[in-house]
PDB file of C-alpha atoms in Angstrom:
ATOM      1  CA  UNK A   1      26.658  -1.252 -28.085  1.00 41.00           C
ATOM      2  CA  UNK A   2      24.759  -1.472 -24.833  1.00 51.00           C
ATOM      3  CA  UNK A   3      26.636  -2.011 -21.549  1.00 50.00           C
ATOM      4  CA  UNK A   4      24.662  -4.017 -18.755  1.00 50.00           C
ATOM      5  CA  UNK A   5      25.175  -2.991 -15.312  1.00 55.00           C
ATOM      6  CA  UNK A   6      25.854  -6.055 -12.971  1.00 73.00           C
ATOM      7  CA  UNK A   7      23.307  -4.665 -10.349  1.00 90.00           C
ATOM      8  CA  UNK A   8      20.447  -2.359 -11.016  1.00 96.00           C
ATOM      9  CA  UNK A   9      19.192  -0.266  -8.261  1.00 96.00           C
ATOM     10  CA  UNK A  10      15.791  -0.060  -6.701  1.00 97.00           C
ATOM     11  CA  UNK A  11      13.746   2.841  -8.107  1.00 98.00           C
ATOM     12  CA  UNK A  12      11.446   4.777  -5.909  1.00 98.00           C
ATOM     13  CA  UNK A  13       7.768   4.242  -7.265  1.00 98.00           C
ATOM     14  CA  UNK A  14       5.484   6.519  -8.721  1.00 98.00           C
ATOM     15  CA  UNK A  15       2.727   7.516  -6.336  1.00 97.00           C
ATOM     16  CA  UNK A  16      -0.658   8.258  -7.488  1.00 97.00           C
ATOM     17  CA  UNK A  17      -2.701  11.391  -6.352  1.00 97.00           C
ATOM     18  CA  UNK A  18      -6.130  10.826  -4.984  1.00 96.00           C
ATOM     19  CA  UNK A  19      -9.385  11.986  -6.503  1.00 97.00           C
ATOM     20  CA  UNK A  20     -13.303  11.076  -6.160  1.00 95.00           C
ATOM     21  CA  UNK A  21     -13.660  10.308  -9.763  1.00 96.00           C
ATOM     22  CA  UNK A  22     -11.538   8.493 -12.549  1.00 97.00           C
ATOM     23  CA  UNK A  23      -9.636  11.180 -14.629  1.00 97.00           C
ATOM     24  CA  UNK A  24     -11.586  12.091 -18.160  1.00 96.00           C
ATOM     25  CA  UNK A  25     -10.330  12.511 -21.624  1.00 96.00           C
ATOM     26  CA  UNK A  26      -8.706  10.897 -24.424  1.00 96.00           C
ATOM     27  CA  UNK A  27      -5.067  10.990 -22.941  1.00 97.00           C
ATOM     28  CA  UNK A  28      -6.105   8.729 -20.211  1.00 98.00           C
ATOM     29  CA  UNK A  29      -6.271   5.004 -19.641  1.00 98.00           C
ATOM     30  CA  UNK A  30      -7.621   3.245 -16.545  1.00 98.00           C
ATOM     31  CA  UNK A  31      -6.725   0.070 -14.616  1.00 98.00           C
ATOM     32  CA  UNK A  32      -8.284  -1.859 -11.886  1.00 96.00           C
ATOM     33  CA  UNK A  33      -6.625  -1.410  -8.680  1.00 95.00           C
ATOM     34  CA  UNK A  34      -5.991  -4.689  -7.039  1.00 93.00           C
ATOM     35  CA  UNK A  35      -5.885  -5.271  -3.256  1.00 91.00           C
ATOM     36  CA  UNK A  36      -2.315  -6.024  -2.885  1.00 94.00           C
ATOM     37  CA  UNK A  37       1.298  -5.011  -2.028  1.00 94.00           C
ATOM     38  CA  UNK A  38       3.341  -2.789  -4.392  1.00 97.00           C
ATOM     39  CA  UNK A  39       6.069  -4.468  -5.701  1.00 97.00           C
ATOM     40  CA  UNK A  40       9.121  -3.946  -7.934  1.00 99.00           C
ATOM     41  CA  UNK A  41      10.988  -6.799  -9.661  1.00 98.00           C
ATOM     42  CA  UNK A  42      14.541  -6.484 -10.701  1.00 98.00           C
ATOM     43  CA  UNK A  43      16.057  -8.820 -13.074  1.00 98.00           C
ATOM     44  CA  UNK A  44      20.111  -8.020 -13.948  1.00 96.00           C
ATOM     45  CA  UNK A  45      23.579  -9.680 -14.098  1.00 92.00           C
ATOM     46  CA  UNK A  46      23.397 -10.570 -10.278  1.00 91.00           C
ATOM     47  CA  UNK A  47      20.123 -12.331 -10.535  1.00 96.00           C
ATOM     48  CA  UNK A  48      16.561 -11.440  -9.298  1.00 98.00           C
ATOM     49  CA  UNK A  49      15.424  -9.342  -6.618  1.00 98.00           C
ATOM     50  CA  UNK A  50      11.951  -8.385  -5.114  1.00 98.00           C
ATOM     51  CA  UNK A  51      11.279  -5.281  -3.248  1.00 98.00           C
ATOM     52  CA  UNK A  52       8.094  -3.574  -1.399  1.00 96.00           C
ATOM     53  CA  UNK A  53       7.443   0.012  -2.593  1.00 95.00           C
ATOM     54  CA  UNK A  54       9.509   1.216   0.418  1.00 95.00           C
ATOM     55  CA  UNK A  55      12.628  -0.659  -0.785  1.00 96.00           C
ATOM     56  CA  UNK A  56      12.395  -3.457   1.587  1.00 94.00           C
ATOM     57  CA  UNK A  57      13.874  -6.616  -0.046  1.00 95.00           C
ATOM     58  CA  UNK A  58      11.752  -9.586   0.032  1.00 94.00           C
ATOM     59  CA  UNK A  59      13.676 -11.978  -2.102  1.00 94.00           C
ATOM     60  CA  UNK A  60      14.543 -14.546   0.449  1.00 92.00           C
ATOM     61  CA  UNK A  61      10.755 -14.946   1.198  1.00 91.00           C
ATOM     62  CA  UNK A  62       9.645 -15.866  -2.327  1.00 94.00           C
ATOM     63  CA  UNK A  63      12.290 -18.417  -3.587  1.00 95.00           C
ATOM     64  CA  UNK A  64       9.494 -19.688  -6.263  1.00 95.00           C
ATOM     65  CA  UNK A  65       9.181 -16.335  -7.886  1.00 96.00           C
ATOM     66  CA  UNK A  66      12.596 -15.551  -8.114  1.00 97.00           C
ATOM     67  CA  UNK A  67      13.316 -18.712  -9.832  1.00 97.00           C
ATOM     68  CA  UNK A  68      10.481 -18.289 -12.279  1.00 97.00           C
ATOM     69  CA  UNK A  69      11.416 -14.488 -13.255  1.00 98.00           C
ATOM     70  CA  UNK A  70      15.145 -15.400 -13.734  1.00 97.00           C
ATOM     71  CA  UNK A  71      13.643 -17.146 -16.948  1.00 96.00           C
ATOM     72  CA  UNK A  72      12.360 -13.991 -18.368  1.00 97.00           C
ATOM     73  CA  UNK A  73      13.520 -13.471 -22.057  1.00 96.00           C
ATOM     74  CA  UNK A  74      15.472 -10.386 -21.096  1.00 96.00           C
ATOM     75  CA  UNK A  75      18.945  -9.873 -20.052  1.00 96.00           C
ATOM     76  CA  UNK A  76      17.869  -7.136 -17.461  1.00 97.00           C
ATOM     77  CA  UNK A  77      14.376  -5.403 -16.848  1.00 98.00           C
ATOM     78  CA  UNK A  78      12.807  -3.491 -13.900  1.00 99.00           C
ATOM     79  CA  UNK A  79       8.994  -4.202 -13.517  1.00 99.00           C
ATOM     80  CA  UNK A  80       6.504  -2.027 -11.497  1.00 99.00           C
ATOM     81  CA  UNK A  81       3.064  -3.810 -10.342  1.00 98.00           C
ATOM     82  CA  UNK A  82       1.260  -5.411  -7.543  1.00 98.00           C
ATOM     83  CA  UNK A  83       1.835  -8.515  -5.713  1.00 97.00           C
ATOM     84  CA  UNK A  84      -1.555 -10.135  -5.150  1.00 95.00           C
ATOM     85  CA  UNK A  85      -2.783 -13.427  -3.493  1.00 93.00           C
ATOM     86  CA  UNK A  86      -5.758 -14.776  -5.009  1.00 89.00           C
ATOM     87  CA  UNK A  87      -7.789 -17.622  -4.084  1.00 84.00           C
ATOM     88  CA  UNK A  88      -9.322 -20.242  -6.559  1.00 82.00           C
ATOM     89  CA  UNK A  89     -12.460 -18.240  -7.260  1.00 79.00           C
ATOM     90  CA  UNK A  90     -10.411 -15.147  -8.126  1.00 80.00           C
ATOM     91  CA  UNK A  91     -10.721 -12.945  -4.990  1.00 82.00           C
ATOM     92  CA  UNK A  92      -7.744 -11.049  -3.651  1.00 86.00           C
ATOM     93  CA  UNK A  93      -7.051 -11.595   0.115  1.00 85.00           C
ATOM     94  CA  UNK A  94      -4.762  -8.555   1.352  1.00 88.00           C
ATOM     95  CA  UNK A  95      -4.876  -9.460   5.237  1.00 85.00           C
ATOM     96  CA  UNK A  96      -3.547 -12.934   4.654  1.00 86.00           C
ATOM     97  CA  UNK A  97      -0.906 -11.814   2.276  1.00 90.00           C
ATOM     98  CA  UNK A  98      -0.044  -9.281   4.791  1.00 87.00           C
ATOM     99  CA  UNK A  99       0.046 -11.782   7.631  1.00 85.00           C
ATOM    100  CA  UNK A 100       2.206 -14.322   5.456  1.00 85.00           C
ATOM    101  CA  UNK A 101       4.705 -11.938   4.095  1.00 84.00           C
ATOM    102  CA  UNK A 102       5.453 -10.741   8.024  1.00 81.00           C
ATOM    103  CA  UNK A 103       6.004 -14.452   9.011  1.00 77.00           C
ATOM    104  CA  UNK A 104       6.819 -17.483   7.173  1.00 71.00           C
ATOM    105  CA  UNK A 105       5.920 -16.276   3.515  1.00 74.00           C
ATOM    106  CA  UNK A 106       2.957 -17.056   1.503  1.00 79.00           C
ATOM    107  CA  UNK A 107       1.714 -19.935  -0.351  1.00 80.00           C
ATOM    108  CA  UNK A 108       3.228 -19.008  -3.899  1.00 90.00           C
ATOM    109  CA  UNK A 109       1.116 -20.994  -5.719  1.00 89.00           C
ATOM    110  CA  UNK A 110      -1.543 -18.310  -5.057  1.00 89.00           C
ATOM    111  CA  UNK A 111       0.528 -15.395  -6.039  1.00 95.00           C
ATOM    112  CA  UNK A 112       0.344 -13.179  -9.060  1.00 96.00           C
ATOM    113  CA  UNK A 113       2.480 -10.233  -9.982  1.00 98.00           C
ATOM    114  CA  UNK A 114       0.248  -8.147 -11.863  1.00 98.00           C
ATOM    115  CA  UNK A 115       2.693  -5.846 -13.831  1.00 98.00           C
ATOM    116  CA  UNK A 116       1.675  -2.284 -15.030  1.00 98.00           C
ATOM    117  CA  UNK A 117       4.887  -0.671 -16.023  1.00 99.00           C
ATOM    118  CA  UNK A 118       8.305  -1.593 -17.435  1.00 99.00           C
ATOM    119  CA  UNK A 119      10.891   1.099 -16.190  1.00 99.00           C
ATOM    120  CA  UNK A 120      13.970  -0.517 -17.550  1.00 98.00           C
ATOM    121  CA  UNK A 121      15.006  -3.195 -20.152  1.00 98.00           C
ATOM    122  CA  UNK A 122      18.149  -4.430 -21.641  1.00 96.00           C
ATOM    123  CA  UNK A 123      20.448  -1.562 -20.627  1.00 94.00           C
ATOM    124  CA  UNK A 124      17.751   1.227 -21.672  1.00 96.00           C
ATOM    125  CA  UNK A 125      16.159   3.324 -18.921  1.00 97.00           C
ATOM    126  CA  UNK A 126      12.319   3.472 -20.299  1.00 98.00           C
ATOM    127  CA  UNK A 127      11.474   6.240 -17.637  1.00 98.00           C
ATOM    128  CA  UNK A 128      11.617   9.075 -20.049  1.00 98.00           C
ATOM    129  CA  UNK A 129       9.201   7.452 -22.734  1.00 98.00           C
ATOM    130  CA  UNK A 130       5.577   7.904 -22.761  1.00 98.00           C
ATOM    131  CA  UNK A 131       3.458   5.705 -20.867  1.00 98.00           C
ATOM    132  CA  UNK A 132       1.844   4.331 -24.192  1.00 98.00           C
ATOM    133  CA  UNK A 133       5.311   3.245 -25.238  1.00 98.00           C
ATOM    134  CA  UNK A 134       6.406   1.784 -21.982  1.00 98.00           C
ATOM    135  CA  UNK A 135       2.901  -0.288 -22.004  1.00 98.00           C
ATOM    136  CA  UNK A 136       3.786  -1.543 -25.320  1.00 98.00           C
ATOM    137  CA  UNK A 137       7.247  -2.857 -24.466  1.00 98.00           C
ATOM    138  CA  UNK A 138       5.694  -4.552 -21.341  1.00 98.00           C
ATOM    139  CA  UNK A 139       3.216  -6.325 -23.393  1.00 98.00           C
ATOM    140  CA  UNK A 140       5.693  -7.746 -25.858  1.00 98.00           C
ATOM    141  CA  UNK A 141       7.987  -8.941 -22.713  1.00 98.00           C
ATOM    142  CA  UNK A 142       4.824 -10.451 -20.996  1.00 97.00           C
ATOM    143  CA  UNK A 143       3.772 -12.322 -23.934  1.00 96.00           C
ATOM    144  CA  UNK A 144       7.271 -13.636 -24.740  1.00 96.00           C
ATOM    145  CA  UNK A 145       7.663 -14.701 -21.016  1.00 96.00           C
ATOM    146  CA  UNK A 146       6.652 -18.242 -19.521  1.00 93.00           C
ATOM    147  CA  UNK A 147       6.566 -16.803 -15.848  1.00 96.00           C
ATOM    148  CA  UNK A 148       3.335 -18.390 -14.334  1.00 95.00           C
ATOM    149  CA  UNK A 149       3.330 -15.539 -11.568  1.00 96.00           C
ATOM    150  CA  UNK A 150       3.605 -12.707 -14.410  1.00 97.00           C
ATOM    151  CA  UNK A 151       0.228 -11.180 -15.578  1.00 96.00           C
ATOM    152  CA  UNK A 152      -0.053  -7.689 -17.265  1.00 97.00           C
ATOM    153  CA  UNK A 153      -2.682  -5.315 -15.717  1.00 97.00           C
ATOM    154  CA  UNK A 154      -5.439  -4.665 -18.350  1.00 96.00           C
ATOM    155  CA  UNK A 155      -6.409  -1.328 -19.416  1.00 97.00           C
ATOM    156  CA  UNK A 156      -9.821   0.277 -20.178  1.00 97.00           C
ATOM    157  CA  UNK A 157     -10.778   3.549 -22.068  1.00 96.00           C
ATOM    158  CA  UNK A 158     -13.743   4.543 -19.777  1.00 97.00           C
ATOM    159  CA  UNK A 159     -12.791   5.138 -16.165  1.00 97.00           C
ATOM    160  CA  UNK A 160     -16.500   5.709 -14.862  1.00 97.00           C
ATOM    161  CA  UNK A 161     -17.539   2.307 -16.385  1.00 97.00           C
ATOM    162  CA  UNK A 162     -14.558   0.509 -14.906  1.00 97.00           C
ATOM    163  CA  UNK A 163     -15.187   1.814 -11.383  1.00 97.00           C
ATOM    164  CA  UNK A 164     -18.814   0.860 -11.387  1.00 96.00           C
ATOM    165  CA  UNK A 165     -17.734  -2.861 -12.511  1.00 94.00           C
ATOM    166  CA  UNK A 166     -14.669  -2.716  -9.997  1.00 93.00           C
ATOM    167  CA  UNK A 167     -17.101  -1.665  -7.089  1.00 92.00           C
ATOM    168  CA  UNK A 168     -19.543  -4.396  -8.106  1.00 91.00           C
ATOM    169  CA  UNK A 169     -16.821  -7.086  -8.004  1.00 89.00           C
ATOM    170  CA  UNK A 170     -15.070  -6.230  -4.925  1.00 87.00           C
ATOM    171  CA  UNK A 171     -11.925  -4.483  -6.211  1.00 91.00           C
ATOM    172  CA  UNK A 172     -10.156  -1.720  -4.304  1.00 93.00           C
ATOM    173  CA  UNK A 173     -10.587   1.102  -6.940  1.00 96.00           C
ATOM    174  CA  UNK A 174      -9.348   2.545 -10.131  1.00 98.00           C
ATOM    175  CA  UNK A 175      -6.071   4.041 -11.100  1.00 98.00           C
ATOM    176  CA  UNK A 176      -6.129   6.706 -14.097  1.00 98.00           C
ATOM    177  CA  UNK A 177      -2.963   7.283 -15.796  1.00 99.00           C
ATOM    178  CA  UNK A 178      -1.929   9.934 -18.583  1.00 98.00           C
ATOM    179  CA  UNK A 179      -0.769   8.140 -21.798  1.00 98.00           C
ATOM    180  CA  UNK A 180       1.657  10.704 -22.614  1.00 98.00           C
ATOM    181  CA  UNK A 181       3.209  10.934 -19.218  1.00 98.00           C
ATOM    182  CA  UNK A 182       6.924  10.084 -18.329  1.00 98.00           C
ATOM    183  CA  UNK A 183       7.620   7.943 -15.292  1.00 99.00           C
ATOM    184  CA  UNK A 184       8.551   9.943 -12.321  1.00 97.00           C
ATOM    185  CA  UNK A 185       9.238   8.769  -8.801  1.00 97.00           C
ATOM    186  CA  UNK A 186       7.132  10.113  -5.947  1.00 96.00           C
ATOM    187  CA  UNK A 187       3.828  11.825  -6.122  1.00 96.00           C
ATOM    188  CA  UNK A 188       2.315  12.366  -9.435  1.00 97.00           C
ATOM    189  CA  UNK A 189      -0.880  13.954 -10.738  1.00 97.00           C
ATOM    190  CA  UNK A 190      -0.341  11.881 -14.049  1.00 98.00           C
ATOM    191  CA  UNK A 191      -1.336   8.625 -11.932  1.00 98.00           C
ATOM    192  CA  UNK A 192      -4.755   9.216 -10.193  1.00 98.00           C
ATOM    193  CA  UNK A 193      -6.358   6.612  -7.710  1.00 97.00           C
ATOM    194  CA  UNK A 194     -10.401   6.639  -6.823  1.00 97.00           C
ATOM    195  CA  UNK A 195     -11.557   3.979  -4.172  1.00 95.00           C
ATOM    196  CA  UNK A 196     -14.407   2.082  -4.802  1.00 94.00           C
ATOM    197  CA  UNK A 197     -17.402   3.059  -2.326  1.00 92.00           C
ATOM    198  CA  UNK A 198     -17.957  -0.348  -1.194  1.00 90.00           C
ATOM    199  CA  UNK A 199     -14.375  -1.192  -0.575  1.00 87.00           C
ATOM    200  CA  UNK A 200     -13.945   2.059   1.513  1.00 86.00           C
ATOM    201  CA  UNK A 201     -16.988   1.036   3.699  1.00 86.00           C
ATOM    202  CA  UNK A 202     -15.610  -2.423   4.080  1.00 82.00           C
ATOM    203  CA  UNK A 203     -12.161  -1.244   4.980  1.00 79.00           C
ATOM    204  CA  UNK A 204     -12.932   1.614   7.255  1.00 73.00           C
ATOM    205  CA  UNK A 205     -10.909   0.411  10.279  1.00 65.00           C
ATOM    206  CA  UNK A 206      -7.939  -0.236   7.749  1.00 59.00           C
ATOM    207  CA  UNK A 207      -8.092   3.274   6.794  1.00 56.00           C
ATOM    208  CA  UNK A 208      -7.910   4.603  10.233  1.00 61.00           C
ATOM    209  CA  UNK A 209      -5.290   2.163  11.241  1.00 54.00           C
ATOM    210  CA  UNK A 210      -3.048   3.338   8.147  1.00 50.00           C
ATOM    211  CA  UNK A 211      -3.793   7.090   8.908  1.00 49.00           C
ATOM    212  CA  UNK A 212      -2.781   6.679  12.395  1.00 49.00           C
ATOM    213  CA  UNK A 213      -6.469   7.651  13.857  1.00 46.00           C
ATOM    214  CA  UNK A 214      -6.685   4.316  15.588  1.00 43.00           C
ATOM    215  CA  UNK A 215      -4.923   2.844  18.565  1.00 47.00           C
ATOM    216  CA  UNK A 216      -4.959  -0.882  19.493  1.00 49.00           C
ATOM    217  CA  UNK A 217      -7.883  -1.574  21.882  1.00 52.00           C
ATOM    218  CA  UNK A 218      -6.878  -1.606  25.846  1.00 58.00           C
ATOM    219  CA  UNK A 219      -7.234  -4.979  27.345  1.00 58.00           C
ATOM    220  CA  UNK A 220      -9.711  -5.240  30.088  1.00 67.00           C
ATOM    221  CA  UNK A 221      -7.103  -4.951  32.751  1.00 65.00           C
ATOM    222  CA  UNK A 222      -5.872  -1.835  31.099  1.00 62.00           C
ATOM    223  CA  UNK A 223      -9.365  -0.535  31.091  1.00 69.00           C
ATOM    224  CA  UNK A 224     -10.006  -1.579  34.736  1.00 72.00           C
ATOM    225  CA  UNK A 225      -6.549   0.088  35.895  1.00 66.00           C
ATOM    226  CA  UNK A 226      -7.731   3.200  33.806  1.00 71.00           C
ATOM    227  CA  UNK A 227     -11.012   3.545  35.661  1.00 78.00           C
ATOM    228  CA  UNK A 228      -9.540   3.274  38.983  1.00 75.00           C
ATOM    229  CA  UNK A 229      -6.865   5.742  38.320  1.00 72.00           C
ATOM    230  CA  UNK A 230      -9.575   8.271  37.162  1.00 78.00           C
ATOM    231  CA  UNK A 231     -11.689   7.424  40.279  1.00 81.00           C
ATOM    232  CA  UNK A 232      -8.499   8.142  42.540  1.00 77.00           C
ATOM    233  CA  UNK A 233      -7.948  11.225  40.869  1.00 79.00           C
ATOM    234  CA  UNK A 234     -11.335  12.452  41.636  1.00 83.00           C
ATOM    235  CA  UNK A 235     -10.940  11.271  45.218  1.00 82.00           C
ATOM    236  CA  UNK A 236      -7.624  13.474  45.609  1.00 81.00           C
ATOM    237  CA  UNK A 237      -9.119  16.357  43.820  1.00 85.00           C
ATOM    238  CA  UNK A 238     -12.000  16.121  46.435  1.00 84.00           C
ATOM    239  CA  UNK A 239      -9.721  15.624  49.345  1.00 85.00           C
ATOM    240  CA  UNK A 240      -7.596  18.708  48.251  1.00 86.00           C
ATOM    241  CA  UNK A 241     -10.923  20.862  48.257  1.00 86.00           C
ATOM    242  CA  UNK A 242     -11.932  19.599  51.777  1.00 87.00           C
ATOM    243  CA  UNK A 243      -8.189  20.289  53.273  1.00 87.00           C
ATOM    244  CA  UNK A 244      -8.673  23.871  51.845  1.00 86.00           C
ATOM    245  CA  UNK A 245     -12.002  24.145  53.459  1.00 85.00           C
ATOM    246  CA  UNK A 246     -10.549  22.764  56.532  1.00 88.00           C
ATOM    247  CA  UNK A 247      -7.738  25.301  56.640  1.00 87.00           C
ATOM    248  CA  UNK A 248     -10.404  28.313  56.063  1.00 88.00           C
ATOM    249  CA  UNK A 249     -12.695  27.049  58.699  1.00 86.00           C
ATOM    250  CA  UNK A 250      -9.316  26.641  61.019  1.00 86.00           C
ATOM    251  CA  UNK A 251      -8.604  30.288  60.185  1.00 86.00           C
ATOM    252  CA  UNK A 252     -11.623  31.552  61.002  1.00 84.00           C
ATOM    253  CA  UNK A 253     -12.338  29.994  64.313  1.00 87.00           C
ATOM    254  CA  UNK A 254      -8.778  31.282  65.523  1.00 85.00           C
ATOM    255  CA  UNK A 255      -9.899  34.685  64.704  1.00 82.00           C
ATOM    256  CA  UNK A 256     -13.164  34.360  66.567  1.00 84.00           C
ATOM    257  CA  UNK A 257     -11.290  33.140  69.684  1.00 83.00           C
ATOM    258  CA  UNK A 258      -8.791  35.941  69.594  1.00 84.00           C
ATOM    259  CA  UNK A 259     -11.773  38.412  69.237  1.00 72.00           C
TER     260      UNK A 259
END
């Protein structure tokens, strides 16, 4: 008999390694990488909770999603996926989602939770199962669910073809995953992400900001102050040189007068 815990804990997510080309071989599947927030949705006896990849809770920001996922036909579950804000023509808007998540909360009618893994269901920890089996269980849950926010991420057999397609249609990239792999928290070589060239070019400034290579641009006043301080520093250096030269001249004059 399965005993369901009252409250399930957040699971630290699996983090893909990076590569320049999708992984090759029959044991690999490939998924489009949407430009959104990595999210984890937990349903248990205590209700539904929403977490970012860092473990920050967003349950109060998205009441519509919380209510909808409570109707999933399962007593308990932990889903791993991407929260995406999609406009009417199907384009994802990362910056808008980021801005609205930090303030009042986004317009939930444009949100989708794109699920790509099922870590736990009805008292059973699924992380020890191969990815292929977890995908099968996730597909079964998604087909039975009537949650309007929920969609399962599609998988494809050819990573190179998918990367070319994603690049042409503005996606962030491709994630290759080993079908036989178990779910492990933290960095993993069984999940490999490749960024689309066009997306990398269009988001170059964003990369620099997240990697700590870019600082906020100074204001006009700050630039003027910096310029004046640099000028003052140069004047002080010249003044010190003149004072040193003056002291030398005075010493030489004194020596000549005493001769």
